[in-house]
Short mmCIF file of C-alpha atoms in Angstrom, two decimals:
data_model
loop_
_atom_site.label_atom_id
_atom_site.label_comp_id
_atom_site.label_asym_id
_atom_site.label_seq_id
_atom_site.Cartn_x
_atom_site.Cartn_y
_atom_site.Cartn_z
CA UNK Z 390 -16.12 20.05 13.91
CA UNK Z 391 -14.17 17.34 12.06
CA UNK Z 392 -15.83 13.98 12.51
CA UNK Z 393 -14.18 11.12 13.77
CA UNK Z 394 -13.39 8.39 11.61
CA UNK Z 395 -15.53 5.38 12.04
CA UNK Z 396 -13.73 2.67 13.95
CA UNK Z 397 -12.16 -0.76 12.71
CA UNK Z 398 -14.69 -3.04 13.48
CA UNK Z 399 -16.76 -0.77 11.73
CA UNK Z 400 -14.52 -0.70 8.92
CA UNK Z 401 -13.51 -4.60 8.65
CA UNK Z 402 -17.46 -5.89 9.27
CA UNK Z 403 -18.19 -3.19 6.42
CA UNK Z 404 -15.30 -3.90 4.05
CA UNK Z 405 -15.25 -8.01 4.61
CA UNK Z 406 -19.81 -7.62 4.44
CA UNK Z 407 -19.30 -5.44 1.09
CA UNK Z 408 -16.88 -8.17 0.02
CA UNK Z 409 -18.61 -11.30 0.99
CA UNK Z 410 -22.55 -9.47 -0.48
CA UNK Z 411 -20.39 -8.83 -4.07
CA UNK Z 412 -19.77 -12.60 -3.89
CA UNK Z 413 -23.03 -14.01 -3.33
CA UNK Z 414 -25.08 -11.85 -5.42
CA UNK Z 415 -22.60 -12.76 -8.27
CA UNK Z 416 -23.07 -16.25 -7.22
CA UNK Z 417 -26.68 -16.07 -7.51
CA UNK Z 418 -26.80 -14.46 -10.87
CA UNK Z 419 -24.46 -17.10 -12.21
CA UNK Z 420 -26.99 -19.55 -10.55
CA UNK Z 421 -29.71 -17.67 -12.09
CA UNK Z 422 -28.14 -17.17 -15.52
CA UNK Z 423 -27.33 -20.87 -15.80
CA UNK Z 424 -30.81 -21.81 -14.95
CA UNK Z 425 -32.08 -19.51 -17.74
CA UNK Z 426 -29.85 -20.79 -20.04
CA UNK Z 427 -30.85 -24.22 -19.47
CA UNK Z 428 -34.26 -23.65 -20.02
CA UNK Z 429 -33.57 -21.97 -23.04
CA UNK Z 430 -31.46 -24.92 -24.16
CA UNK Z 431 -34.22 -26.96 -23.38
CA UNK Z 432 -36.71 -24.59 -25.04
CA UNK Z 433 -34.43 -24.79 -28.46
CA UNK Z 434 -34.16 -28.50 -28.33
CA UNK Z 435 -37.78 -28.86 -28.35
CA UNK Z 436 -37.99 -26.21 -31.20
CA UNK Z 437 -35.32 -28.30 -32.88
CA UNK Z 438 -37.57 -31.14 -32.42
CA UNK Z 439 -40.28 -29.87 -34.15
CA UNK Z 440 -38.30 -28.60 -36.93
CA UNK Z 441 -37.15 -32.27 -37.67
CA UNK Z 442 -40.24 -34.03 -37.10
CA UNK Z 443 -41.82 -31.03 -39.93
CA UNK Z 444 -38.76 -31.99 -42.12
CA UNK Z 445 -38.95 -36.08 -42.11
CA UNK Z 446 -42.92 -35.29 -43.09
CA UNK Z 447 -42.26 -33.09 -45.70
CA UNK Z 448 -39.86 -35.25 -47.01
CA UNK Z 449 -41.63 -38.24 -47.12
CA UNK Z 450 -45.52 -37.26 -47.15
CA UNK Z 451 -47.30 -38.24 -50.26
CA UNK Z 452 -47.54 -35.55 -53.29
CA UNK Z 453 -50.89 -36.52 -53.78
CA UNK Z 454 -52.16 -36.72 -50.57
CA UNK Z 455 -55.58 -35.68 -49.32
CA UNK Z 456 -55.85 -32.11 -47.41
CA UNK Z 457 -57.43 -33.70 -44.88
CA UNK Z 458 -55.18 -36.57 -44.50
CA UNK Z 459 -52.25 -34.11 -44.66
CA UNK Z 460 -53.38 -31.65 -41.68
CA UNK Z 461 -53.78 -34.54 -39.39
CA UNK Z 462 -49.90 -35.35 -40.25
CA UNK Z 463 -48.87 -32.02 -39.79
CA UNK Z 464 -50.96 -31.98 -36.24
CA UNK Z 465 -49.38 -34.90 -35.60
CA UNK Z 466 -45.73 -33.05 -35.52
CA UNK Z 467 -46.43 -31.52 -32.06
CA UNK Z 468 -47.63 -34.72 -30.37
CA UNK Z 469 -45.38 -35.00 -27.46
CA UNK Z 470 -44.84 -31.06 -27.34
CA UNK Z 471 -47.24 -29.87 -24.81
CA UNK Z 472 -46.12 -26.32 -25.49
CA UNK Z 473 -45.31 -26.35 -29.21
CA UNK Z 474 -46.81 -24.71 -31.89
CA UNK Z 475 -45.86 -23.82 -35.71
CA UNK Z 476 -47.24 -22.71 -38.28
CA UNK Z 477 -46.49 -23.18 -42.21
CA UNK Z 478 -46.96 -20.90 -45.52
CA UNK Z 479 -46.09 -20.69 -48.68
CA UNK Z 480 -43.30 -18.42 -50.51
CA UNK Z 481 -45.95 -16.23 -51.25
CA UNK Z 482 -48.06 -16.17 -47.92
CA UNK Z 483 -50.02 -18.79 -48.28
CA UNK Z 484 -51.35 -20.45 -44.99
CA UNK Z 485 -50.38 -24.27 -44.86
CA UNK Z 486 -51.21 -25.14 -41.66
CA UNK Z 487 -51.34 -23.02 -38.58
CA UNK Z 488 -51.32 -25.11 -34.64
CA UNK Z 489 -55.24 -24.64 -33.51
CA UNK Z 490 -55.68 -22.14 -30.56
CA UNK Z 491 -52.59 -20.16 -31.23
CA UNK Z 492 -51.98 -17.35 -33.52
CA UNK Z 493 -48.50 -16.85 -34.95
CA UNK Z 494 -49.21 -14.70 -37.68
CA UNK Z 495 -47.55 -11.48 -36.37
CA UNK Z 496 -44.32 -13.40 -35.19
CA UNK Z 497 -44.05 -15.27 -38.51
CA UNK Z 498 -44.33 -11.80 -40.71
CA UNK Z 499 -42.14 -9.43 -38.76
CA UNK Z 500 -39.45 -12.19 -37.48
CA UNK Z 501 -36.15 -12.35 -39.40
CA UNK Z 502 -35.77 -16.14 -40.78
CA UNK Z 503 -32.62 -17.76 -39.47
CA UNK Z 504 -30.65 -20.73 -41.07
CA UNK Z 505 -30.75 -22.68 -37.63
CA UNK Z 506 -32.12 -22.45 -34.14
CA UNK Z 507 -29.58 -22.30 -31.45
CA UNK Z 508 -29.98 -20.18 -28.16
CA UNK Z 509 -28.47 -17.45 -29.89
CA UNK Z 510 -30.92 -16.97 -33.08
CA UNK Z 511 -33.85 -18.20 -30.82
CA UNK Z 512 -36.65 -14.82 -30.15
CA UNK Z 513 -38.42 -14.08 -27.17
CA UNK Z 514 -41.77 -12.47 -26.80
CA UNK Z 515 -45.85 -11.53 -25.01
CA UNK Z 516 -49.00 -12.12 -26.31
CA UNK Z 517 -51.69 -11.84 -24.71
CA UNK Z 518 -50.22 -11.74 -21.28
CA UNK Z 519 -47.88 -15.12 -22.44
CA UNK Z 520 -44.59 -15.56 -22.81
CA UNK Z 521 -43.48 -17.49 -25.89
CA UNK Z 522 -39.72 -17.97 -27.14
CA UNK Z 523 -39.63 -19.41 -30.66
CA UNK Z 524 -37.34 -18.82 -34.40
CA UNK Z 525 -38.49 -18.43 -37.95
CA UNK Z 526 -36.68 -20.62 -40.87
CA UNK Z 527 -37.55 -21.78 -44.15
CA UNK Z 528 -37.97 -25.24 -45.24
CA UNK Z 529 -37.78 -26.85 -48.74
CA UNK Z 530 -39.94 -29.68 -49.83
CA UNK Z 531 -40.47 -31.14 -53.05
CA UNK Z 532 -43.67 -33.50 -52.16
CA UNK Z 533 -46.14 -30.29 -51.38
CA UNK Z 534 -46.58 -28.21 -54.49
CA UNK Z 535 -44.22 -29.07 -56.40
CA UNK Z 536 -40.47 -28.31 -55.13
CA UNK Z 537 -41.29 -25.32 -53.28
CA UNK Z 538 -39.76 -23.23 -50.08
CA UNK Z 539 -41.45 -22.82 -47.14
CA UNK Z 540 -41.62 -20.38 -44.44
CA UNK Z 541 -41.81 -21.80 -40.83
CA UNK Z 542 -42.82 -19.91 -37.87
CA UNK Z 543 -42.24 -22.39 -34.58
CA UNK Z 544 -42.72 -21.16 -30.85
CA UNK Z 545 -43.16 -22.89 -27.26
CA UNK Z 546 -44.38 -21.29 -24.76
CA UNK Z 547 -41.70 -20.76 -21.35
CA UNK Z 548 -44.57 -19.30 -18.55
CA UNK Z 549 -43.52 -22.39 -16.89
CA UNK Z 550 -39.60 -21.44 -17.16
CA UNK Z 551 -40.32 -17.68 -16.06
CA UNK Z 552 -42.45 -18.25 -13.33
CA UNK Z 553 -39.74 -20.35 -12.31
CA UNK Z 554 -36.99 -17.75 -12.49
CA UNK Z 555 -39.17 -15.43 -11.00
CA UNK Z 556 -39.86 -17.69 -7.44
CA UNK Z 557 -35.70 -18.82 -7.81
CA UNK Z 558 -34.97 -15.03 -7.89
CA UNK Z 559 -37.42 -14.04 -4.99
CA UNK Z 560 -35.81 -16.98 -2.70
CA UNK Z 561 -32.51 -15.78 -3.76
CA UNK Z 562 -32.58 -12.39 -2.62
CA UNK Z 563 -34.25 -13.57 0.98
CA UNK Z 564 -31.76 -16.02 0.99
CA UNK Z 565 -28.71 -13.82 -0.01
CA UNK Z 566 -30.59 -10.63 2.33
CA UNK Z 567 -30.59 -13.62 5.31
CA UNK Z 568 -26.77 -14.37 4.43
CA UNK Z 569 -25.27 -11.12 4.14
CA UNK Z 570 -27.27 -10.50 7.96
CA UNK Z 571 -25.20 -13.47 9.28
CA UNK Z 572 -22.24 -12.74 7.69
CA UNK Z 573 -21.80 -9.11 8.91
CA UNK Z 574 -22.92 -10.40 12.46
CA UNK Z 575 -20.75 -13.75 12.17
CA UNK Z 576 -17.86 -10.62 10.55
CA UNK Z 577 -18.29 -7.81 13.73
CA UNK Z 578 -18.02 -10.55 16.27
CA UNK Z 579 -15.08 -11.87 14.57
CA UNK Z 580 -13.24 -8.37 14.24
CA UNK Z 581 -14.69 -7.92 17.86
CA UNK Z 582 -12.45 -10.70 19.36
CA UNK Z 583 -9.73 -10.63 17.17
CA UNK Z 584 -9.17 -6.94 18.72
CA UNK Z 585 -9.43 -8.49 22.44
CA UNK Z 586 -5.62 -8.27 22.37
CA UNK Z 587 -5.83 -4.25 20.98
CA UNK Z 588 -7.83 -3.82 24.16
CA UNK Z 589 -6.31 -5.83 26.75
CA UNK Z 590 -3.06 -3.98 25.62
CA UNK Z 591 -4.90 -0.35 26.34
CA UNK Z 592 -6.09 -1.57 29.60
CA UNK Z 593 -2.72 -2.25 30.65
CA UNK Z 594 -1.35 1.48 28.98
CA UNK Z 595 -3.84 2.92 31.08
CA UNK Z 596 -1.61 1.94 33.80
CA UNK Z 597 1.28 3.75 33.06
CA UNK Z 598 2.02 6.88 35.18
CA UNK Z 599 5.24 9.56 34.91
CA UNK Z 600 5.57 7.57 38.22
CA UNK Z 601 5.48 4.44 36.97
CA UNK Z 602 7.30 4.74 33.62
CA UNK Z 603 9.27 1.28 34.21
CA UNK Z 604 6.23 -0.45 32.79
CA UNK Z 605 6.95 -2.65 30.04
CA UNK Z 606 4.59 -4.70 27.45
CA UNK Z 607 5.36 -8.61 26.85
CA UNK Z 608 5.81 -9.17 23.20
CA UNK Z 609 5.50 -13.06 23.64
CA UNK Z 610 1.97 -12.40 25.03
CA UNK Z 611 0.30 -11.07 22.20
CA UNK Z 612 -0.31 -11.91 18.19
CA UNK Z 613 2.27 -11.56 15.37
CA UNK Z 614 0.81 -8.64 14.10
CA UNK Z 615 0.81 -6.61 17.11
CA UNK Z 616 4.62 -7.70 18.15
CA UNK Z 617 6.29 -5.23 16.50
CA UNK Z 618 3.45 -2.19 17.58
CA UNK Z 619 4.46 -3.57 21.13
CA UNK Z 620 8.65 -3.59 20.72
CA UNK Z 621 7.87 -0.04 19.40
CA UNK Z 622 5.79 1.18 22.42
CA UNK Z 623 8.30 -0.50 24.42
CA UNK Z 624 10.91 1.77 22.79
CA UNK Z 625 9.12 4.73 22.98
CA UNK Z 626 8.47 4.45 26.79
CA UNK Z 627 12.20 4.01 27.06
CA UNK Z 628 12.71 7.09 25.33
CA UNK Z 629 10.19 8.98 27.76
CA UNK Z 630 11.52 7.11 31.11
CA UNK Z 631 14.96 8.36 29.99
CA UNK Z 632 13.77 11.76 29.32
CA UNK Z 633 11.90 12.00 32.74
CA UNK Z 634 14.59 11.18 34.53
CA UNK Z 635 17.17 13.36 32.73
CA UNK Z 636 14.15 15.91 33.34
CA UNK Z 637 14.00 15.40 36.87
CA UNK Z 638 17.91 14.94 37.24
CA UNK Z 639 17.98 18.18 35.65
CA UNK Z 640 15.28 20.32 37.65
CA UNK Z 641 17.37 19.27 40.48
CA UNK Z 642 20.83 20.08 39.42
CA UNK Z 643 19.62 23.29 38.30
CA UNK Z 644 18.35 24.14 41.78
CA UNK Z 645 21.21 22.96 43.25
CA UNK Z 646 23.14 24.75 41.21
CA UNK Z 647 21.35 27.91 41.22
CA UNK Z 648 20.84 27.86 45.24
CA UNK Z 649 24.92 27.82 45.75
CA UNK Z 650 25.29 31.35 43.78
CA UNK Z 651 21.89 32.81 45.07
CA UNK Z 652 23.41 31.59 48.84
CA UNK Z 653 26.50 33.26 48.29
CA UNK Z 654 24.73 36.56 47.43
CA UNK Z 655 22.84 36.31 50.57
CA UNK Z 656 25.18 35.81 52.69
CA UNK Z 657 27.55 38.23 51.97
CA UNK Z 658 24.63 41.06 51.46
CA UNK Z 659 23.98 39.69 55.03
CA UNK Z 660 27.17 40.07 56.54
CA UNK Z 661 28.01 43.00 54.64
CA UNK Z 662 24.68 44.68 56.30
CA UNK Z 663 25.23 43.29 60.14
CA UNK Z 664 27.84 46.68 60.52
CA UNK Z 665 28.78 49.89 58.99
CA UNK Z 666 31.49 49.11 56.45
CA UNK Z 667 34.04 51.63 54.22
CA UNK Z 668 33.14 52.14 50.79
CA UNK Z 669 36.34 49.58 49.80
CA UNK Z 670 34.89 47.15 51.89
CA UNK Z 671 31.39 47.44 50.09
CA UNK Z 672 33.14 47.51 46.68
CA UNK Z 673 34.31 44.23 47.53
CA UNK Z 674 31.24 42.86 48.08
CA UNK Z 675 30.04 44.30 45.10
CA UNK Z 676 32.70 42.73 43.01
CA UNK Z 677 32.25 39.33 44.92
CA UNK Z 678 28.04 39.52 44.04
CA UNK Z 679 29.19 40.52 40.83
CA UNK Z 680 31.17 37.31 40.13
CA UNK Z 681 28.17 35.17 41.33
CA UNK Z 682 25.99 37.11 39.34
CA UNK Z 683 28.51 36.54 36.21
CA UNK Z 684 28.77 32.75 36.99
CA UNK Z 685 24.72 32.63 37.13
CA UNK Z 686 24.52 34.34 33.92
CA UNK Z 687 27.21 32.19 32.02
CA UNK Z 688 24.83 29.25 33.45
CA UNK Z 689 21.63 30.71 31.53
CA UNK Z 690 23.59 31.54 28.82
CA UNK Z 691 24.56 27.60 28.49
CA UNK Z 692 20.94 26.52 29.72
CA UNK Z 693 19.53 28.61 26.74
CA UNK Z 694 21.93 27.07 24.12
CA UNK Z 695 20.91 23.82 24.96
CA UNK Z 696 17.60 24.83 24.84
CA UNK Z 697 18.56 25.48 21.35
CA UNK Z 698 19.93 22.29 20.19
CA UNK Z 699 17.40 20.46 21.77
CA UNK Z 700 15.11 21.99 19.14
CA UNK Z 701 16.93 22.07 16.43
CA UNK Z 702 17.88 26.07 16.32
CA UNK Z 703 21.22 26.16 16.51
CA UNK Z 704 22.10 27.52 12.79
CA UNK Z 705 26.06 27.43 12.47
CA UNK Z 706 27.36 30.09 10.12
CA UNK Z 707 29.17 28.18 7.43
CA UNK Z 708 32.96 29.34 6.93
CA UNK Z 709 36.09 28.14 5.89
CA UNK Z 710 38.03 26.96 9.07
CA UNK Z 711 41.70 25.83 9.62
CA UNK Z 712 41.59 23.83 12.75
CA UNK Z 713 45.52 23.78 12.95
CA UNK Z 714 45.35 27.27 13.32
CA UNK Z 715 42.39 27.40 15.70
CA UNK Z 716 44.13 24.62 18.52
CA UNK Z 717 46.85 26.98 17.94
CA UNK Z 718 45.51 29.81 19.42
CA UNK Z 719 43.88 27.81 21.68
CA UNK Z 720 47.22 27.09 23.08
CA UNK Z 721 47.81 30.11 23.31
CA UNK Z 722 45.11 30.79 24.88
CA UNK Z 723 45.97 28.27 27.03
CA UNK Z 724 48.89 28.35 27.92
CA UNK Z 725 49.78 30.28 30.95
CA UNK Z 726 47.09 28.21 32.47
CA UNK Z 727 49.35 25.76 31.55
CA UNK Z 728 52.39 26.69 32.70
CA UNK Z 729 51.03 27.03 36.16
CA UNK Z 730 49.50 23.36 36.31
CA UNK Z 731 53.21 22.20 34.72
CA UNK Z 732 51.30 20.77 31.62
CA UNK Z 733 52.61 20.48 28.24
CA UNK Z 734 50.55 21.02 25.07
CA UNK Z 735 51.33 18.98 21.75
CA UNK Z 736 49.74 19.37 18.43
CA UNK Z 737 50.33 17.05 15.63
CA UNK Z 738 49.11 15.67 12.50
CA UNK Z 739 47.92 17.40 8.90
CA UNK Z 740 46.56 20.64 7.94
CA UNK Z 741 42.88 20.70 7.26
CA UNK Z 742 39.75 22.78 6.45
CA UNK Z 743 36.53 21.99 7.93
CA UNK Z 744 33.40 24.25 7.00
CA UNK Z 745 31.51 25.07 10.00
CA UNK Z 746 30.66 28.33 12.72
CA UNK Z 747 34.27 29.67 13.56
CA UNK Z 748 32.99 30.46 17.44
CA UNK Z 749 30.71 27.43 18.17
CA UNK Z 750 34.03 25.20 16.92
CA UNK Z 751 36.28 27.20 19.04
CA UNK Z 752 33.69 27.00 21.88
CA UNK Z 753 33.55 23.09 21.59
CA UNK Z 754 37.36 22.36 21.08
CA UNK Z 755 38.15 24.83 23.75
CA UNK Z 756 35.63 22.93 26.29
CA UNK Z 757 37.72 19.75 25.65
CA UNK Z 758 41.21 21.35 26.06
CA UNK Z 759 40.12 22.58 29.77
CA UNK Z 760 38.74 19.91 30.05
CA UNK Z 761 42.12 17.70 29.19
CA UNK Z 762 44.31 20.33 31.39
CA UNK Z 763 42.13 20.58 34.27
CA UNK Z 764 42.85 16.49 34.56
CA UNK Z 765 46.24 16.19 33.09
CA UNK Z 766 48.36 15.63 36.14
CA UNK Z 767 51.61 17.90 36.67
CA UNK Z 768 54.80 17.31 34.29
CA UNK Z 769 52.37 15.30 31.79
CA UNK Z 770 51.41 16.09 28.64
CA UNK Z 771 47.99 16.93 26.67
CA UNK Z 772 48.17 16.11 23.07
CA UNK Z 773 45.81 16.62 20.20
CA UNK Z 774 46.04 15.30 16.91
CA UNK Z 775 44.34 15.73 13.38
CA UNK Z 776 43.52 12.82 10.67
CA UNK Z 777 41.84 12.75 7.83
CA UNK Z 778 39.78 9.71 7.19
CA UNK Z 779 37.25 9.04 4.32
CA UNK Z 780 35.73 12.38 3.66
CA UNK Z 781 36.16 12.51 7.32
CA UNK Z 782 38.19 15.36 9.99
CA UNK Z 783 39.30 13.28 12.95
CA UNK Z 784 40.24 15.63 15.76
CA UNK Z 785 41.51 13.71 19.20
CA UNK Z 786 42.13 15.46 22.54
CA UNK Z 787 43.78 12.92 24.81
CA UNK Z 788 45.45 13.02 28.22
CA UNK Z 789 46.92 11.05 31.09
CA UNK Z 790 44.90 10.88 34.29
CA UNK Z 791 42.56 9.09 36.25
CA UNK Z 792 40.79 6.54 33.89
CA UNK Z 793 36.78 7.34 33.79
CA UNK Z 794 34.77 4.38 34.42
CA UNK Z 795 32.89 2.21 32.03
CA UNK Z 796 29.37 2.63 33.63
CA UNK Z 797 30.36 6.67 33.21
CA UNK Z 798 31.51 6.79 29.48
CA UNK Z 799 27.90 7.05 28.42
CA UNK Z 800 26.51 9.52 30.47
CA UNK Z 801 29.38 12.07 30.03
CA UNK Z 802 27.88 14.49 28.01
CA UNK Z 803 24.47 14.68 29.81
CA UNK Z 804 23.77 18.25 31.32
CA UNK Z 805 24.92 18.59 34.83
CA UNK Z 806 26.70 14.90 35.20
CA UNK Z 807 29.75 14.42 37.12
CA UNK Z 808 31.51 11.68 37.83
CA UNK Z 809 31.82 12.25 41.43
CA UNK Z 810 28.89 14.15 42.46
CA UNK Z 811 30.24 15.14 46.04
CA UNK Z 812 32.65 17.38 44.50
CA UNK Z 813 32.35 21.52 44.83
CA UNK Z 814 30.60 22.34 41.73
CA UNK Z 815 31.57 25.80 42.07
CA UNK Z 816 35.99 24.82 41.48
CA UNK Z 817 34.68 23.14 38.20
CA UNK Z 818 31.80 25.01 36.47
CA UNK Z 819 28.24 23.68 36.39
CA UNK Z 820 28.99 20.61 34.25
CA UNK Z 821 27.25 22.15 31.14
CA UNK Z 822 30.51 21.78 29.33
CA UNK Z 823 30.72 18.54 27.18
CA UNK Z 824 26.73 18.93 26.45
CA UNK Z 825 27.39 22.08 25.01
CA UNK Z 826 30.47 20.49 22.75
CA UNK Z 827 28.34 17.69 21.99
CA UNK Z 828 25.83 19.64 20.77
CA UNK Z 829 27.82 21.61 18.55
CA UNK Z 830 29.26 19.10 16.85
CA UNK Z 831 26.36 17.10 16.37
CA UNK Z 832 24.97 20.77 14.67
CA UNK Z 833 27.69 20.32 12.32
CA UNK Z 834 27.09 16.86 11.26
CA UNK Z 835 29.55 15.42 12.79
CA UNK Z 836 29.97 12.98 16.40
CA UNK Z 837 31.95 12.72 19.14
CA UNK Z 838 32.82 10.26 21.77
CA UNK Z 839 35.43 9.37 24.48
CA UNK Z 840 37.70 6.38 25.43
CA UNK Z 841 39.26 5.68 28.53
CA UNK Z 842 42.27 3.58 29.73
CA UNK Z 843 44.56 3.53 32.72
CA UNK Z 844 47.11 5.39 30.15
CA UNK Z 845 45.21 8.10 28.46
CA UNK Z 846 41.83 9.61 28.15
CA UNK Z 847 40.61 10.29 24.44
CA UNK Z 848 37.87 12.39 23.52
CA UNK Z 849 37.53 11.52 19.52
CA UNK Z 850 35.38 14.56 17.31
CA UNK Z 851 34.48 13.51 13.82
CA UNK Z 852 33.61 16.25 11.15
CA UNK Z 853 32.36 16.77 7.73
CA UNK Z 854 35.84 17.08 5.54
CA UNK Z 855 35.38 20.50 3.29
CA UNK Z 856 35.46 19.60 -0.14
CA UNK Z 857 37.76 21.28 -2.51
#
């Protein structure tokens, strides 16, 4: 079972927390690492200390002084230094001097002399369970045997300075521990409110039914970042109002249109079973069911290839088309039908080649020529006309008649829509016709869309232009 991802205040308190520890646990060790370099500044200025005081007593003791006379000088150095020792030798190993109670011996044989002390030459080590940071250097004096070099071991001891670090670092972690604690808390109940407008907008989603799809959020009424989310949902719910009513629209224009044939068929099975009939008379009744059943089939047949479009299966069969030659036979086609309603039909303009599915773009163009003669009034003309236009086919159907309202231009090619819906459905088909068209052409890549005057009416198709 996949788990669910962990929520955003979950996310945020973590992510801000992680963020927020990183910074004050650096900030402590730059606290702590600036502490511990200033002790060990201090530490090497004491050294430093000693090393002069040493020098200006080398340089300017006696050469014959007494060895007694000359250790209580060199005690002398470290007056002042509670924690500094040395010790002094000879070239050759000789002990000097050493600082009483300490015992540098090891440190001043293994360390590596160094020209100066600075916190970067400066050693640290244990002995005996203390700490002691400290250099090795060599001196020259030319008062104490002769000119001669010396080797100098000097140390301090830093217990002070660690057990110092060591109670800073203990009262930084409870202190960063107690901070991070607050922060997360202070960080969730942050988050927390700052999503009071997430939640007061799903409280008021929660009220939307399929019976209640008018509902609308207010942008105004909530932050920045969510305005955008809310114009969106906004949208979207527009989308699904439209498509619920077009649903229902449709569930009932397909029952109404379904009950009219299936009526039909009863009643005459009815009538045609009240008596005993000849066979001619059955046949008729026959033939009369059979033209219901042919106009209910032709309606599932266009029900199905919308069904189709809507999802994206129509796949035209790409061929080379000349559309002056297909509204040609079209008129032909046409034409008695014509002839009887006293309407003329007029092609003009060039010669082109579209590529597209021969049958769905004789389908769609011949939907919009019955549609232009079943409207042209008698001793007018229906005229259609072909333009090229930036890559572009421009194909326009147009014909006098009643002008179609501006409230109805937009709904036109929705399934089952008439412009007068108390007119017999059954004289004009079941208004599946410009859907269908639409469809097709938008398969094809191309649009379509109608203008209406008190003149003309003008349904305009635009298609891909085949490229040579």
């Amino acid at each position: 079972m996949k788990r669910r991802p962990p929520s955003l205040v979950v996310r945020l308190t973590v992510s801000i927390g992680a963020v927020i520890t990183a910074v004050l646990l650096t900030f402590g060790w730059m606290m702590e690492r600036s502490i511990n370099n200033h002790f060990v500044q201090q530490d090497v200025d004491e050294l430093n200390s000693v090393v002069q005081a040493l020098q200006y007593l080398l340089a300017t003791v006696p050469a014959d002084i007494p060895a007694d006379e000359l250790h209580q000088r060199l005690a002398s150095v470290v007056t002042g230094h509670r924690n500094a020792q040395y010790r002094i030798s000879t070239d050759s190993g000789s002990l000097i001097y050493s600082t009483p109670g300490f015992n540098l011996d090891t440190f001043a044989r293994t360390a590596r002399p160094v020209e100066e002390i600075t916190i970067d030459t400066v050693e640290s080590w244990n002995d005996h369970q203390e700490a002691f940071r400290g250099a090795v250097l060599w001196i020259e004096s030319d008062r104490l045997e002769g000119k001669a070099r010396f080797r100098l071991a000097v140390a301090t001891g830093i217990d002070f300075h660690l057990h110092y670090l060591d109670g800073f670092r203990n009262h930084l972690r409870i202190v960063t521990l107690a901070a991070c604690l607050i922060v997360l808390l202070a960080t969730w109940f942050a988050v927390y409110q700052g999503h009071a407008p997430i939640r007061r907008i799903s409280r008021e989603m929660r009220r939307i039914r399929s019976d209640q799809m008018d509902f609308r959020l207010e942008p105004r009424s909530v932050p920045a970042e969510l305005v955008e989310l809310t114009i969106s949902f906004n949208e979207m719910i527009g989308r699904l109002e439209d498509v619920f009513r077009r649903l229902s629209d449709f569930s009932g224009d397909i029952a109404h249109e379904l009950r009219t044939p299936i009526t039909n068929l009863r009643t005459h099975t009815e009538v045609a079973l009240t008596q005993a009939r000849s066979v001619e008379q059955y046949r008729e009744v026959l033939y009369s069911n059979l033209e219901e059943y042919d106009r209910m089939a032709k309606m599932v047949g266009d029900m199905l290839f919308l069904a189709q479009a809507d999802n994206q299966l129509l796949k035209p069969e790409l061929v080379d088309i000349d559309l002056q030659s297909e509204l040609r036979n079209l008129f032909d086609y046409f034409s008695a039908w014509a002839e009887e309603r006293e309407v003329l039909l007029e092609n003009t303009g060039e010669q082109v080649h579209v590529l597209g599915d021969r049958l769905m773009i004789r389908r769609a163009l011949s939907n919009l020529l019955s549609n232009a003669v079943r409207h042209t009034p008698e001793g007018q003309s229906v005229t259609t006309t072909l333009q090229v236009n930036s890559g572009n086919v421009r194909i326009r159907i147009q014909n006098p008649g009643p002008p179609i309202p501006e409230e109805h231009l937009n709904h036109i090619f929705e399934r089952f829509y008439r412009l007068d819906a108390s007119r017999q459905r059954s004289s004009e088909g079941a208004g599946l016709g410009l859907a269908i068209t639409k469809s097709i052409i938008e398969a094809h890549g191309g649009k379509i869309r109608a203008f209406s005057t008190t003149e003309a009416t003008t349904f305009e198709v635009q298609l891909p232009l085949k490229m040579e």
